[in-house]
Structure formats: structure tokens, C-alpha cells
Amino acid sequence: MLEVGVNKQDISAQLVGDVLCGFIAAVPACPLVSSVDRAVAEGASGRAPLITSFVTALGTVFRHPIKYLRNPEFTWVWLLIGGTFSAANVCATLSESTTTIATAGMNTLAICGINSSLAILKDAQFAKIFGTKAMKAVPVVSYASWGVRDLVGMGIIFQGPPMLSHAARTPEEAKRTFYTAQMVLPFAVQAIVTPSHLLGYDFYNNPSSTWSQRLSFVRKDFGKNLALRILRQGPAFSLGTLSNH
């Protein structure tokens, strides 16, 4: 049970600021992230080639920015990134403002819960919007696949840098370690989580495929998907997270 050690009005104002900062920091990350996510969804469904879809989507952002801001692909990605940043900010504030120190594991669960819920909602909508078949219910196994992706990915991205920096011997080394890890880990973890991301779409698009066919699907454009997922992480969880901090 948390014991509040600061004035309730002060912490309320800080929590509001945490949420506002999270959603403001998310805006610059949205164009590239939404373009990548759309390309992966269209590539998985066969609606458009992966790279062609990415280039077209990104071009539309800059040619018709107002139209882009009204599109559901922006809204869902903004809610995802802004909600995740806000959750990280709120967890940090509550940890610093209580006499009972929250553990890294508690923060990880809270952040992953928010991120995974929003990411799964976003991916489910993208699967429907950018698929080639009539919209249908997303199977539980797709949600499970995306959930594994988020639990592993968010745990490493948000808790890896603090844990590594705490092992440093000096404040200067700790700061350097934190920022280096915050830049590197979001890219490195994509090699682990990209298969789960792709399988979530394949379970939706091809429910009757065998596991052999699913593995072939993941291998088919794995290099391109991995490259786009790595590209996506720069504005979302490397530069974006540093900006949020």
C-alpha cells in the first residue's frame, strides 16, 4: 500500500503534467510509427508490398498533414505512444512521491499493462482496417501473441536502462549508461519481438494456416519487417522516450 509523502494537490498537478507531457512528446513520433505499422499490417494481409506501403503512407503524411491527423491510424498510434509515455511518467512520479518505494517489477507491470492494452487495441484495428477480407473478430491467439511481444519489449525498454544505470559506480557513469541503454535497447529488442508481432497478424489473416506455413510467413519478409520495426523505434522509444524524460 502506498503512503503519500507529499501534498495531494502538488502531486495531482504533477500527475496532470505527466499525462500532458506524455501525449505532447508522442506527437512527433506518430508519422513514422503509424507509417511503419500500416505497412506491416498491409504487408501481412497481402494488401500491398511492405516497402511500397511504407513509402506511400509516409508520403501521405507530409502531402496531406491535416487529413493525416484526422485518420484513425494517427489517433490509434498517438493514443498508444502518449498513453505509454504518460504511464511511465506517472509511475516515476508516484515512486518518487511516496515513502514506500515502488519496485522496478511493479513499474514494469503497470507500464506494460497500459502499453499492451493500447497496442493490442491498435493492432486489432489496423488488422481490420488494412486487411483484405471483411472485418471480423480478432482471435484470442492474436491478442496473446501481441501480449508476449509487449511484455518482453516494454520490460526491456523501460526497465533495462534504469537497472543498468544503477550498477554504475559514479553518477556520471550512471547517466551515460542510462542514455546509451535508452538509445540501444529499443532497437536490439526488435529481433526478439518481431516474430510475435507478425504472428499476431497471421493468426487474424490466415486462421487455418499450419505452423509450418506460419513460420514460412515470418521468414518470408523478416529482414524487411525487422528493419522497419527498428526504424520505428527511433522516434517512438529512443529519441521519443528521451524527449519525454
PDB file of C-alpha atoms in Angstrom:
ATOM      1  CA  MET A   1       0.000   0.000   0.000  1.00  0.00           C
ATOM      2  CA  LEU A   2       1.434   3.381  -0.996  1.00  0.00           C
ATOM      3  CA  GLU A   3       1.953   6.037   1.641  1.00  0.00           C
ATOM      4  CA  VAL A   4       1.817   9.510   0.166  1.00  0.00           C
ATOM      5  CA  GLY A   5       4.625  11.752   1.379  1.00  0.00           C
ATOM      6  CA  VAL A   6       3.723  14.984  -0.424  1.00  0.00           C
ATOM      7  CA  ASN A   7       0.803  17.356  -0.586  1.00  0.00           C
ATOM      8  CA  LYS A   8      -2.099  15.814  -2.514  1.00  0.00           C
ATOM      9  CA  GLN A   9      -2.669  18.999  -4.536  1.00  0.00           C
ATOM     10  CA  ASP A  10       1.009  19.100  -5.536  1.00  0.00           C
ATOM     11  CA  ILE A  11       1.046  15.503  -6.691  1.00  0.00           C
ATOM     12  CA  SER A  12      -2.281  15.900  -8.521  1.00  0.00           C
ATOM     13  CA  ALA A  13      -0.870  18.796 -10.523  1.00  0.00           C
ATOM     14  CA  GLN A  14       2.279  16.818 -11.241  1.00  0.00           C
ATOM     15  CA  LEU A  15       0.293  13.815 -12.446  1.00  0.00           C
ATOM     16  CA  VAL A  16      -1.709  16.024 -14.811  1.00  0.00           C
ATOM     17  CA  GLY A  17       1.586  17.390 -16.120  1.00  0.00           C
ATOM     18  CA  ASP A  18       2.899  13.841 -16.530  1.00  0.00           C
ATOM     19  CA  VAL A  19      -0.028  12.932 -18.780  1.00  0.00           C
ATOM     20  CA  LEU A  20       0.162  16.159 -20.813  1.00  0.00           C
ATOM     21  CA  CYS A  21       3.906  15.784 -21.329  1.00  0.00           C
ATOM     22  CA  GLY A  22       3.457  12.171 -22.379  1.00  0.00           C
ATOM     23  CA  PHE A  23       0.937  12.980 -25.093  1.00  0.00           C
ATOM     24  CA  ILE A  24       2.851  16.060 -26.291  1.00  0.00           C
ATOM     25  CA  ALA A  25       6.085  14.075 -26.566  1.00  0.00           C
ATOM     26  CA  ALA A  26       4.211  11.411 -28.568  1.00  0.00           C
ATOM     27  CA  VAL A  27       3.106  13.702 -31.421  1.00  0.00           C
ATOM     28  CA  PRO A  28       6.442  13.941 -33.328  1.00  0.00           C
ATOM     29  CA  ALA A  29       6.824  10.164 -33.201  1.00  0.00           C
ATOM     30  CA  CYS A  30       3.454   9.394 -34.786  1.00  0.00           C
ATOM     31  CA  PRO A  31       4.082   9.915 -38.546  1.00  0.00           C
ATOM     32  CA  LEU A  32       6.915   7.412 -38.844  1.00  0.00           C
ATOM     33  CA  VAL A  33       5.421   4.932 -36.374  1.00  0.00           C
ATOM     34  CA  SER A  34       1.981   4.914 -37.990  1.00  0.00           C
ATOM     35  CA  SER A  35       3.539   4.542 -41.455  1.00  0.00           C
ATOM     36  CA  VAL A  36       5.559   1.523 -40.317  1.00  0.00           C
ATOM     37  CA  ASP A  37       2.594  -0.045 -38.531  1.00  0.00           C
ATOM     38  CA  ARG A  38       0.364   0.440 -41.547  1.00  0.00           C
ATOM     39  CA  ALA A  39       2.988  -1.060 -43.855  1.00  0.00           C
ATOM     40  CA  VAL A  40       3.415  -4.116 -41.624  1.00  0.00           C
ATOM     41  CA  ALA A  41      -0.361  -4.608 -41.425  1.00  0.00           C
ATOM     42  CA  GLU A  42      -0.823  -4.266 -45.202  1.00  0.00           C
ATOM     43  CA  GLY A  43       2.197  -6.448 -45.910  1.00  0.00           C
ATOM     44  CA  ALA A  44       0.882  -9.145 -43.579  1.00  0.00           C
ATOM     45  CA  SER A  45      -2.543  -9.154 -45.218  1.00  0.00           C
ATOM     46  CA  GLY A  46      -1.136  -9.018 -48.757  1.00  0.00           C
ATOM     47  CA  ARG A  47      -2.934  -5.746 -49.461  1.00  0.00           C
ATOM     48  CA  ALA A  48       0.282  -4.003 -50.544  1.00  0.00           C
ATOM     49  CA  PRO A  49       4.020  -4.756 -50.683  1.00  0.00           C
ATOM     50  CA  LEU A  50       5.734  -3.831 -47.428  1.00  0.00           C
ATOM     51  CA  ILE A  51       8.097  -1.104 -48.660  1.00  0.00           C
ATOM     52  CA  THR A  52       5.600   0.332 -51.156  1.00  0.00           C
ATOM     53  CA  SER A  53       3.011   0.701 -48.413  1.00  0.00           C
ATOM     54  CA  PHE A  54       5.514   2.389 -46.091  1.00  0.00           C
ATOM     55  CA  VAL A  55       6.665   4.927 -48.682  1.00  0.00           C
ATOM     56  CA  THR A  56       3.080   5.708 -49.725  1.00  0.00           C
ATOM     57  CA  ALA A  57       1.870   6.128 -46.139  1.00  0.00           C
ATOM     58  CA  LEU A  58       4.789   8.359 -45.145  1.00  0.00           C
ATOM     59  CA  GLY A  59       4.364  10.471 -48.276  1.00  0.00           C
ATOM     60  CA  THR A  60       0.695  10.995 -47.468  1.00  0.00           C
ATOM     61  CA  VAL A  61       1.622  12.331 -44.018  1.00  0.00           C
ATOM     62  CA  PHE A  62       3.671  15.163 -45.493  1.00  0.00           C
ATOM     63  CA  ARG A  63       1.474  15.885 -48.520  1.00  0.00           C
ATOM     64  CA  HIS A  64      -1.797  15.963 -46.555  1.00  0.00           C
ATOM     65  CA  PRO A  65      -0.921  16.560 -42.869  1.00  0.00           C
ATOM     66  CA  ILE A  66      -4.385  17.757 -41.811  1.00  0.00           C
ATOM     67  CA  LYS A  67      -6.035  14.736 -43.408  1.00  0.00           C
ATOM     68  CA  TYR A  68      -3.489  12.502 -41.697  1.00  0.00           C
ATOM     69  CA  LEU A  69      -4.298  13.969 -38.263  1.00  0.00           C
ATOM     70  CA  ARG A  70      -7.955  13.049 -38.832  1.00  0.00           C
ATOM     71  CA  ASN A  71      -7.193   9.465 -39.823  1.00  0.00           C
ATOM     72  CA  PRO A  72      -7.677   6.618 -37.346  1.00  0.00           C
ATOM     73  CA  GLU A  73      -4.096   5.440 -37.936  1.00  0.00           C
ATOM     74  CA  PHE A  74      -2.815   8.665 -36.315  1.00  0.00           C
ATOM     75  CA  THR A  75      -5.348   8.524 -33.487  1.00  0.00           C
ATOM     76  CA  TRP A  76      -4.549   4.946 -32.513  1.00  0.00           C
ATOM     77  CA  VAL A  77      -0.779   5.429 -32.653  1.00  0.00           C
ATOM     78  CA  TRP A  78      -0.981   8.711 -30.709  1.00  0.00           C
ATOM     79  CA  LEU A  79      -3.062   7.035 -28.001  1.00  0.00           C
ATOM     80  CA  LEU A  80      -0.575   4.154 -27.873  1.00  0.00           C
ATOM     81  CA  ILE A  81       2.606   6.209 -27.565  1.00  0.00           C
ATOM     82  CA  GLY A  82       1.113   9.009 -25.495  1.00  0.00           C
ATOM     83  CA  GLY A  83      -0.555   6.560 -23.143  1.00  0.00           C
ATOM     84  CA  THR A  84       2.664   4.609 -22.684  1.00  0.00           C
ATOM     85  CA  PHE A  85       4.737   7.731 -22.014  1.00  0.00           C
ATOM     86  CA  SER A  86       2.095   9.008 -19.594  1.00  0.00           C
ATOM     87  CA  ALA A  87       2.070   5.706 -17.720  1.00  0.00           C
ATOM     88  CA  ALA A  88       5.870   5.780 -17.408  1.00  0.00           C
ATOM     89  CA  ASN A  89       5.740   9.372 -16.135  1.00  0.00           C
ATOM     90  CA  VAL A  90       3.000   8.649 -13.593  1.00  0.00           C
ATOM     91  CA  CYS A  91       4.830   5.576 -12.287  1.00  0.00           C
ATOM     92  CA  ALA A  92       8.021   7.606 -11.849  1.00  0.00           C
ATOM     93  CA  THR A  93       6.191  10.393 -10.024  1.00  0.00           C
ATOM     94  CA  LEU A  94       4.370   8.025  -7.672  1.00  0.00           C
ATOM     95  CA  SER A  95       7.611   6.181  -6.931  1.00  0.00           C
ATOM     96  CA  GLU A  96       9.399   9.426  -6.072  1.00  0.00           C
ATOM     97  CA  SER A  97       6.482  10.884  -4.081  1.00  0.00           C
ATOM     98  CA  THR A  98       5.795   8.044  -1.659  1.00  0.00           C
ATOM     99  CA  THR A  99       7.546   6.727   1.407  1.00  0.00           C
ATOM    100  CA  THR A 100       7.165   3.207   0.051  1.00  0.00           C
ATOM    101  CA  ILE A 101       9.474   2.787  -2.934  1.00  0.00           C
ATOM    102  CA  ALA A 102       7.861   1.000  -5.862  1.00  0.00           C
ATOM    103  CA  THR A 103       9.905  -1.838  -7.261  1.00  0.00           C
ATOM    104  CA  ALA A 104      11.055  -1.999 -10.870  1.00  0.00           C
ATOM    105  CA  GLY A 105       8.789  -5.012 -11.288  1.00  0.00           C
ATOM    106  CA  MET A 106       5.716  -3.066 -10.167  1.00  0.00           C
ATOM    107  CA  ASN A 107       6.507  -0.257 -12.593  1.00  0.00           C
ATOM    108  CA  THR A 108       7.092  -2.735 -15.399  1.00  0.00           C
ATOM    109  CA  LEU A 109       3.711  -4.377 -14.824  1.00  0.00           C
ATOM    110  CA  ALA A 110       1.910  -1.030 -14.736  1.00  0.00           C
ATOM    111  CA  ILE A 111       3.593   0.311 -17.871  1.00  0.00           C
ATOM    112  CA  CYS A 112       3.224  -2.990 -19.736  1.00  0.00           C
ATOM    113  CA  GLY A 113      -0.436  -3.174 -18.773  1.00  0.00           C
ATOM    114  CA  ILE A 114      -1.182   0.241 -20.280  1.00  0.00           C
ATOM    115  CA  ASN A 115       1.076  -0.239 -23.306  1.00  0.00           C
ATOM    116  CA  SER A 116      -0.080  -3.754 -24.093  1.00  0.00           C
ATOM    117  CA  SER A 117      -3.769  -2.845 -23.804  1.00  0.00           C
ATOM    118  CA  LEU A 118      -3.388   0.140 -26.126  1.00  0.00           C
ATOM    119  CA  ALA A 119      -1.069  -1.694 -28.535  1.00  0.00           C
ATOM    120  CA  ILE A 120      -3.425  -4.651 -28.825  1.00  0.00           C
ATOM    121  CA  LEU A 121      -6.384  -2.345 -29.458  1.00  0.00           C
ATOM    122  CA  LYS A 122      -4.350  -0.519 -32.108  1.00  0.00           C
ATOM    123  CA  ASP A 123      -3.125  -3.699 -33.791  1.00  0.00           C
ATOM    124  CA  ALA A 124      -6.627  -5.175 -33.815  1.00  0.00           C
ATOM    125  CA  GLN A 125      -7.941  -2.049 -35.542  1.00  0.00           C
ATOM    126  CA  PHE A 126      -5.050  -1.978 -38.025  1.00  0.00           C
ATOM    127  CA  ALA A 127      -5.632  -5.655 -38.861  1.00  0.00           C
ATOM    128  CA  LYS A 128      -9.254  -4.848 -39.674  1.00  0.00           C
ATOM    129  CA  ILE A 129      -8.671  -1.513 -41.461  1.00  0.00           C
ATOM    130  CA  PHE A 130      -5.755  -2.664 -43.607  1.00  0.00           C
ATOM    131  CA  GLY A 131      -6.807  -6.248 -44.234  1.00  0.00           C
ATOM    132  CA  THR A 132      -8.124  -7.688 -47.488  1.00  0.00           C
ATOM    133  CA  LYS A 133     -11.134  -9.518 -46.072  1.00  0.00           C
ATOM    134  CA  ALA A 134     -14.349  -8.447 -44.383  1.00  0.00           C
ATOM    135  CA  MET A 135     -13.785  -7.237 -40.829  1.00  0.00           C
ATOM    136  CA  LYS A 136     -14.132  -9.960 -38.222  1.00  0.00           C
ATOM    137  CA  ALA A 137     -13.380 -10.586 -34.573  1.00  0.00           C
ATOM    138  CA  VAL A 138      -9.693 -10.780 -33.708  1.00  0.00           C
ATOM    139  CA  PRO A 139      -8.855 -14.257 -32.319  1.00  0.00           C
ATOM    140  CA  VAL A 140      -7.576 -14.684 -28.772  1.00  0.00           C
ATOM    141  CA  VAL A 141      -4.323 -16.165 -30.056  1.00  0.00           C
ATOM    142  CA  SER A 142      -3.550 -12.876 -31.856  1.00  0.00           C
ATOM    143  CA  TYR A 143      -4.032 -10.982 -28.604  1.00  0.00           C
ATOM    144  CA  ALA A 144      -1.781 -13.478 -26.831  1.00  0.00           C
ATOM    145  CA  SER A 145       0.942 -13.113 -29.451  1.00  0.00           C
ATOM    146  CA  TRP A 146       0.885  -9.324 -29.214  1.00  0.00           C
ATOM    147  CA  GLY A 147       0.792  -9.557 -25.427  1.00  0.00           C
ATOM    148  CA  VAL A 148       4.024 -11.566 -25.352  1.00  0.00           C
ATOM    149  CA  ARG A 149       5.604  -9.011 -27.680  1.00  0.00           C
ATOM    150  CA  ASP A 150       4.691  -6.145 -25.365  1.00  0.00           C
ATOM    151  CA  LEU A 151       5.610  -7.828 -22.088  1.00  0.00           C
ATOM    152  CA  VAL A 152       9.112  -8.604 -23.342  1.00  0.00           C
ATOM    153  CA  GLY A 153       9.606  -5.399 -25.307  1.00  0.00           C
ATOM    154  CA  MET A 154       8.314  -2.893 -22.757  1.00  0.00           C
ATOM    155  CA  GLY A 155      10.035  -4.617 -19.869  1.00  0.00           C
ATOM    156  CA  ILE A 156      13.405  -4.290 -21.575  1.00  0.00           C
ATOM    157  CA  ILE A 157      12.835  -0.789 -22.993  1.00  0.00           C
ATOM    158  CA  PHE A 158      11.588   0.894 -19.812  1.00  0.00           C
ATOM    159  CA  GLN A 159      13.269  -1.065 -17.029  1.00  0.00           C
ATOM    160  CA  GLY A 160      16.542  -2.017 -18.735  1.00  0.00           C
ATOM    161  CA  PRO A 161      18.137   1.471 -18.709  1.00  0.00           C
ATOM    162  CA  PRO A 162      17.418   2.222 -15.006  1.00  0.00           C
ATOM    163  CA  MET A 163      18.603  -1.205 -13.912  1.00  0.00           C
ATOM    164  CA  LEU A 164      21.819  -0.897 -15.916  1.00  0.00           C
ATOM    165  CA  SER A 165      22.494   2.642 -14.708  1.00  0.00           C
ATOM    166  CA  HIS A 166      22.072   1.593 -11.049  1.00  0.00           C
ATOM    167  CA  ALA A 167      25.034  -0.735 -11.494  1.00  0.00           C
ATOM    168  CA  ALA A 168      27.291   2.186 -12.437  1.00  0.00           C
ATOM    169  CA  ARG A 169      29.960   3.283  -9.952  1.00  0.00           C
ATOM    170  CA  THR A 170      29.671   7.070 -10.388  1.00  0.00           C
ATOM    171  CA  PRO A 171      26.795   9.484 -11.135  1.00  0.00           C
ATOM    172  CA  GLU A 172      28.434  10.450 -14.416  1.00  0.00           C
ATOM    173  CA  GLU A 173      28.778   6.811 -15.462  1.00  0.00           C
ATOM    174  CA  ALA A 174      25.185   6.130 -14.407  1.00  0.00           C
ATOM    175  CA  LYS A 175      23.884   8.982 -16.558  1.00  0.00           C
ATOM    176  CA  ARG A 176      25.959   7.878 -19.550  1.00  0.00           C
ATOM    177  CA  THR A 177      24.845   4.266 -19.128  1.00  0.00           C
ATOM    178  CA  PHE A 178      21.183   5.261 -18.869  1.00  0.00           C
ATOM    179  CA  TYR A 179      21.152   7.310 -22.081  1.00  0.00           C
ATOM    180  CA  THR A 180      23.204   4.758 -24.011  1.00  0.00           C
ATOM    181  CA  ALA A 181      20.888   1.939 -22.976  1.00  0.00           C
ATOM    182  CA  GLN A 182      17.807   4.046 -23.766  1.00  0.00           C
ATOM    183  CA  MET A 183      19.094   4.546 -27.299  1.00  0.00           C
ATOM    184  CA  VAL A 184      20.295   0.978 -27.951  1.00  0.00           C
ATOM    185  CA  LEU A 185      17.827  -1.374 -26.234  1.00  0.00           C
ATOM    186  CA  PRO A 186      14.679  -0.379 -28.192  1.00  0.00           C
ATOM    187  CA  PHE A 187      16.473  -1.314 -31.407  1.00  0.00           C
ATOM    188  CA  ALA A 188      18.094  -4.508 -30.134  1.00  0.00           C
ATOM    189  CA  VAL A 189      14.896  -5.986 -28.680  1.00  0.00           C
ATOM    190  CA  GLN A 190      13.166  -5.937 -32.085  1.00  0.00           C
ATOM    191  CA  ALA A 191      14.995  -9.090 -33.144  1.00  0.00           C
ATOM    192  CA  ILE A 192      13.189 -10.869 -30.294  1.00  0.00           C
ATOM    193  CA  VAL A 193       9.684  -9.400 -30.553  1.00  0.00           C
ATOM    194  CA  THR A 194       9.171  -9.028 -34.327  1.00  0.00           C
ATOM    195  CA  PRO A 195       8.146 -12.697 -34.832  1.00  0.00           C
ATOM    196  CA  SER A 196       5.399 -12.363 -32.200  1.00  0.00           C
ATOM    197  CA  HIS A 197       4.189  -9.170 -33.851  1.00  0.00           C
ATOM    198  CA  LEU A 198       3.933 -10.821 -37.262  1.00  0.00           C
ATOM    199  CA  LEU A 199       2.298 -13.971 -35.924  1.00  0.00           C
ATOM    200  CA  GLY A 200      -0.462 -11.889 -34.352  1.00  0.00           C
ATOM    201  CA  TYR A 201      -1.419 -10.592 -37.796  1.00  0.00           C
ATOM    202  CA  ASP A 202      -1.082 -14.005 -39.413  1.00  0.00           C
ATOM    203  CA  PHE A 203      -3.435 -15.598 -36.893  1.00  0.00           C
ATOM    204  CA  TYR A 204      -6.014 -12.980 -37.891  1.00  0.00           C
ATOM    205  CA  ASN A 205      -5.454 -13.020 -41.657  1.00  0.00           C
ATOM    206  CA  ASN A 206      -4.910 -16.778 -42.085  1.00  0.00           C
ATOM    207  CA  PRO A 207      -6.673 -18.639 -39.260  1.00  0.00           C
ATOM    208  CA  SER A 208      -6.389 -22.044 -40.951  1.00  0.00           C
ATOM    209  CA  SER A 209      -2.642 -21.940 -41.677  1.00  0.00           C
ATOM    210  CA  THR A 210      -0.411 -24.658 -40.270  1.00  0.00           C
ATOM    211  CA  TRP A 211       2.569 -23.849 -38.063  1.00  0.00           C
ATOM    212  CA  SER A 212       4.857 -24.650 -40.968  1.00  0.00           C
ATOM    213  CA  GLN A 213       3.059 -22.061 -43.084  1.00  0.00           C
ATOM    214  CA  ARG A 214       3.198 -19.511 -40.242  1.00  0.00           C
ATOM    215  CA  LEU A 215       6.935 -19.951 -39.823  1.00  0.00           C
ATOM    216  CA  SER A 216       7.371 -19.560 -43.580  1.00  0.00           C
ATOM    217  CA  PHE A 217       5.326 -16.344 -43.421  1.00  0.00           C
ATOM    218  CA  VAL A 218       7.525 -14.945 -40.632  1.00  0.00           C
ATOM    219  CA  ARG A 219      10.717 -15.846 -42.504  1.00  0.00           C
ATOM    220  CA  LYS A 220       9.500 -14.510 -45.845  1.00  0.00           C
ATOM    221  CA  ASP A 221       9.994 -10.791 -45.224  1.00  0.00           C
ATOM    222  CA  PHE A 222      11.572 -10.991 -41.781  1.00  0.00           C
ATOM    223  CA  GLY A 223      14.548  -8.820 -42.729  1.00  0.00           C
ATOM    224  CA  LYS A 224      12.339  -6.052 -44.117  1.00  0.00           C
ATOM    225  CA  ASN A 225       9.914  -6.223 -41.209  1.00  0.00           C
ATOM    226  CA  LEU A 226      12.767  -6.155 -38.728  1.00  0.00           C
ATOM    227  CA  ALA A 227      14.330  -3.154 -40.493  1.00  0.00           C
ATOM    228  CA  LEU A 228      11.038  -1.226 -40.371  1.00  0.00           C
ATOM    229  CA  ARG A 229      10.441  -2.177 -36.737  1.00  0.00           C
ATOM    230  CA  ILE A 230      13.936  -0.936 -35.868  1.00  0.00           C
ATOM    231  CA  LEU A 231      13.313   2.270 -37.817  1.00  0.00           C
ATOM    232  CA  ARG A 232      10.038   2.672 -35.905  1.00  0.00           C
ATOM    233  CA  GLN A 233      11.752   2.504 -32.528  1.00  0.00           C
ATOM    234  CA  GLY A 234      13.893   5.614 -33.078  1.00  0.00           C
ATOM    235  CA  PRO A 235      11.149   8.231 -32.744  1.00  0.00           C
ATOM    236  CA  ALA A 236       8.917   6.087 -30.548  1.00  0.00           C
ATOM    237  CA  PHE A 237      11.113   4.695 -27.788  1.00  0.00           C
ATOM    238  CA  SER A 238      14.661   6.015 -28.212  1.00  0.00           C
ATOM    239  CA  LEU A 239      14.509   9.721 -29.074  1.00  0.00           C
ATOM    240  CA  GLY A 240      10.843   9.877 -28.045  1.00  0.00           C
ATOM    241  CA  THR A 241      11.465   8.437 -24.587  1.00  0.00           C
ATOM    242  CA  LEU A 242      14.448  10.738 -24.060  1.00  0.00           C
ATOM    243  CA  SER A 243      12.267  13.692 -25.063  1.00  0.00           C
ATOM    244  CA  ASN A 244       9.603  12.518 -22.634  1.00  0.00           C
ATOM    245  CA  HIS A 245      12.197  12.319 -19.835  1.00  0.00           C
TER     246      HIS A 245
END
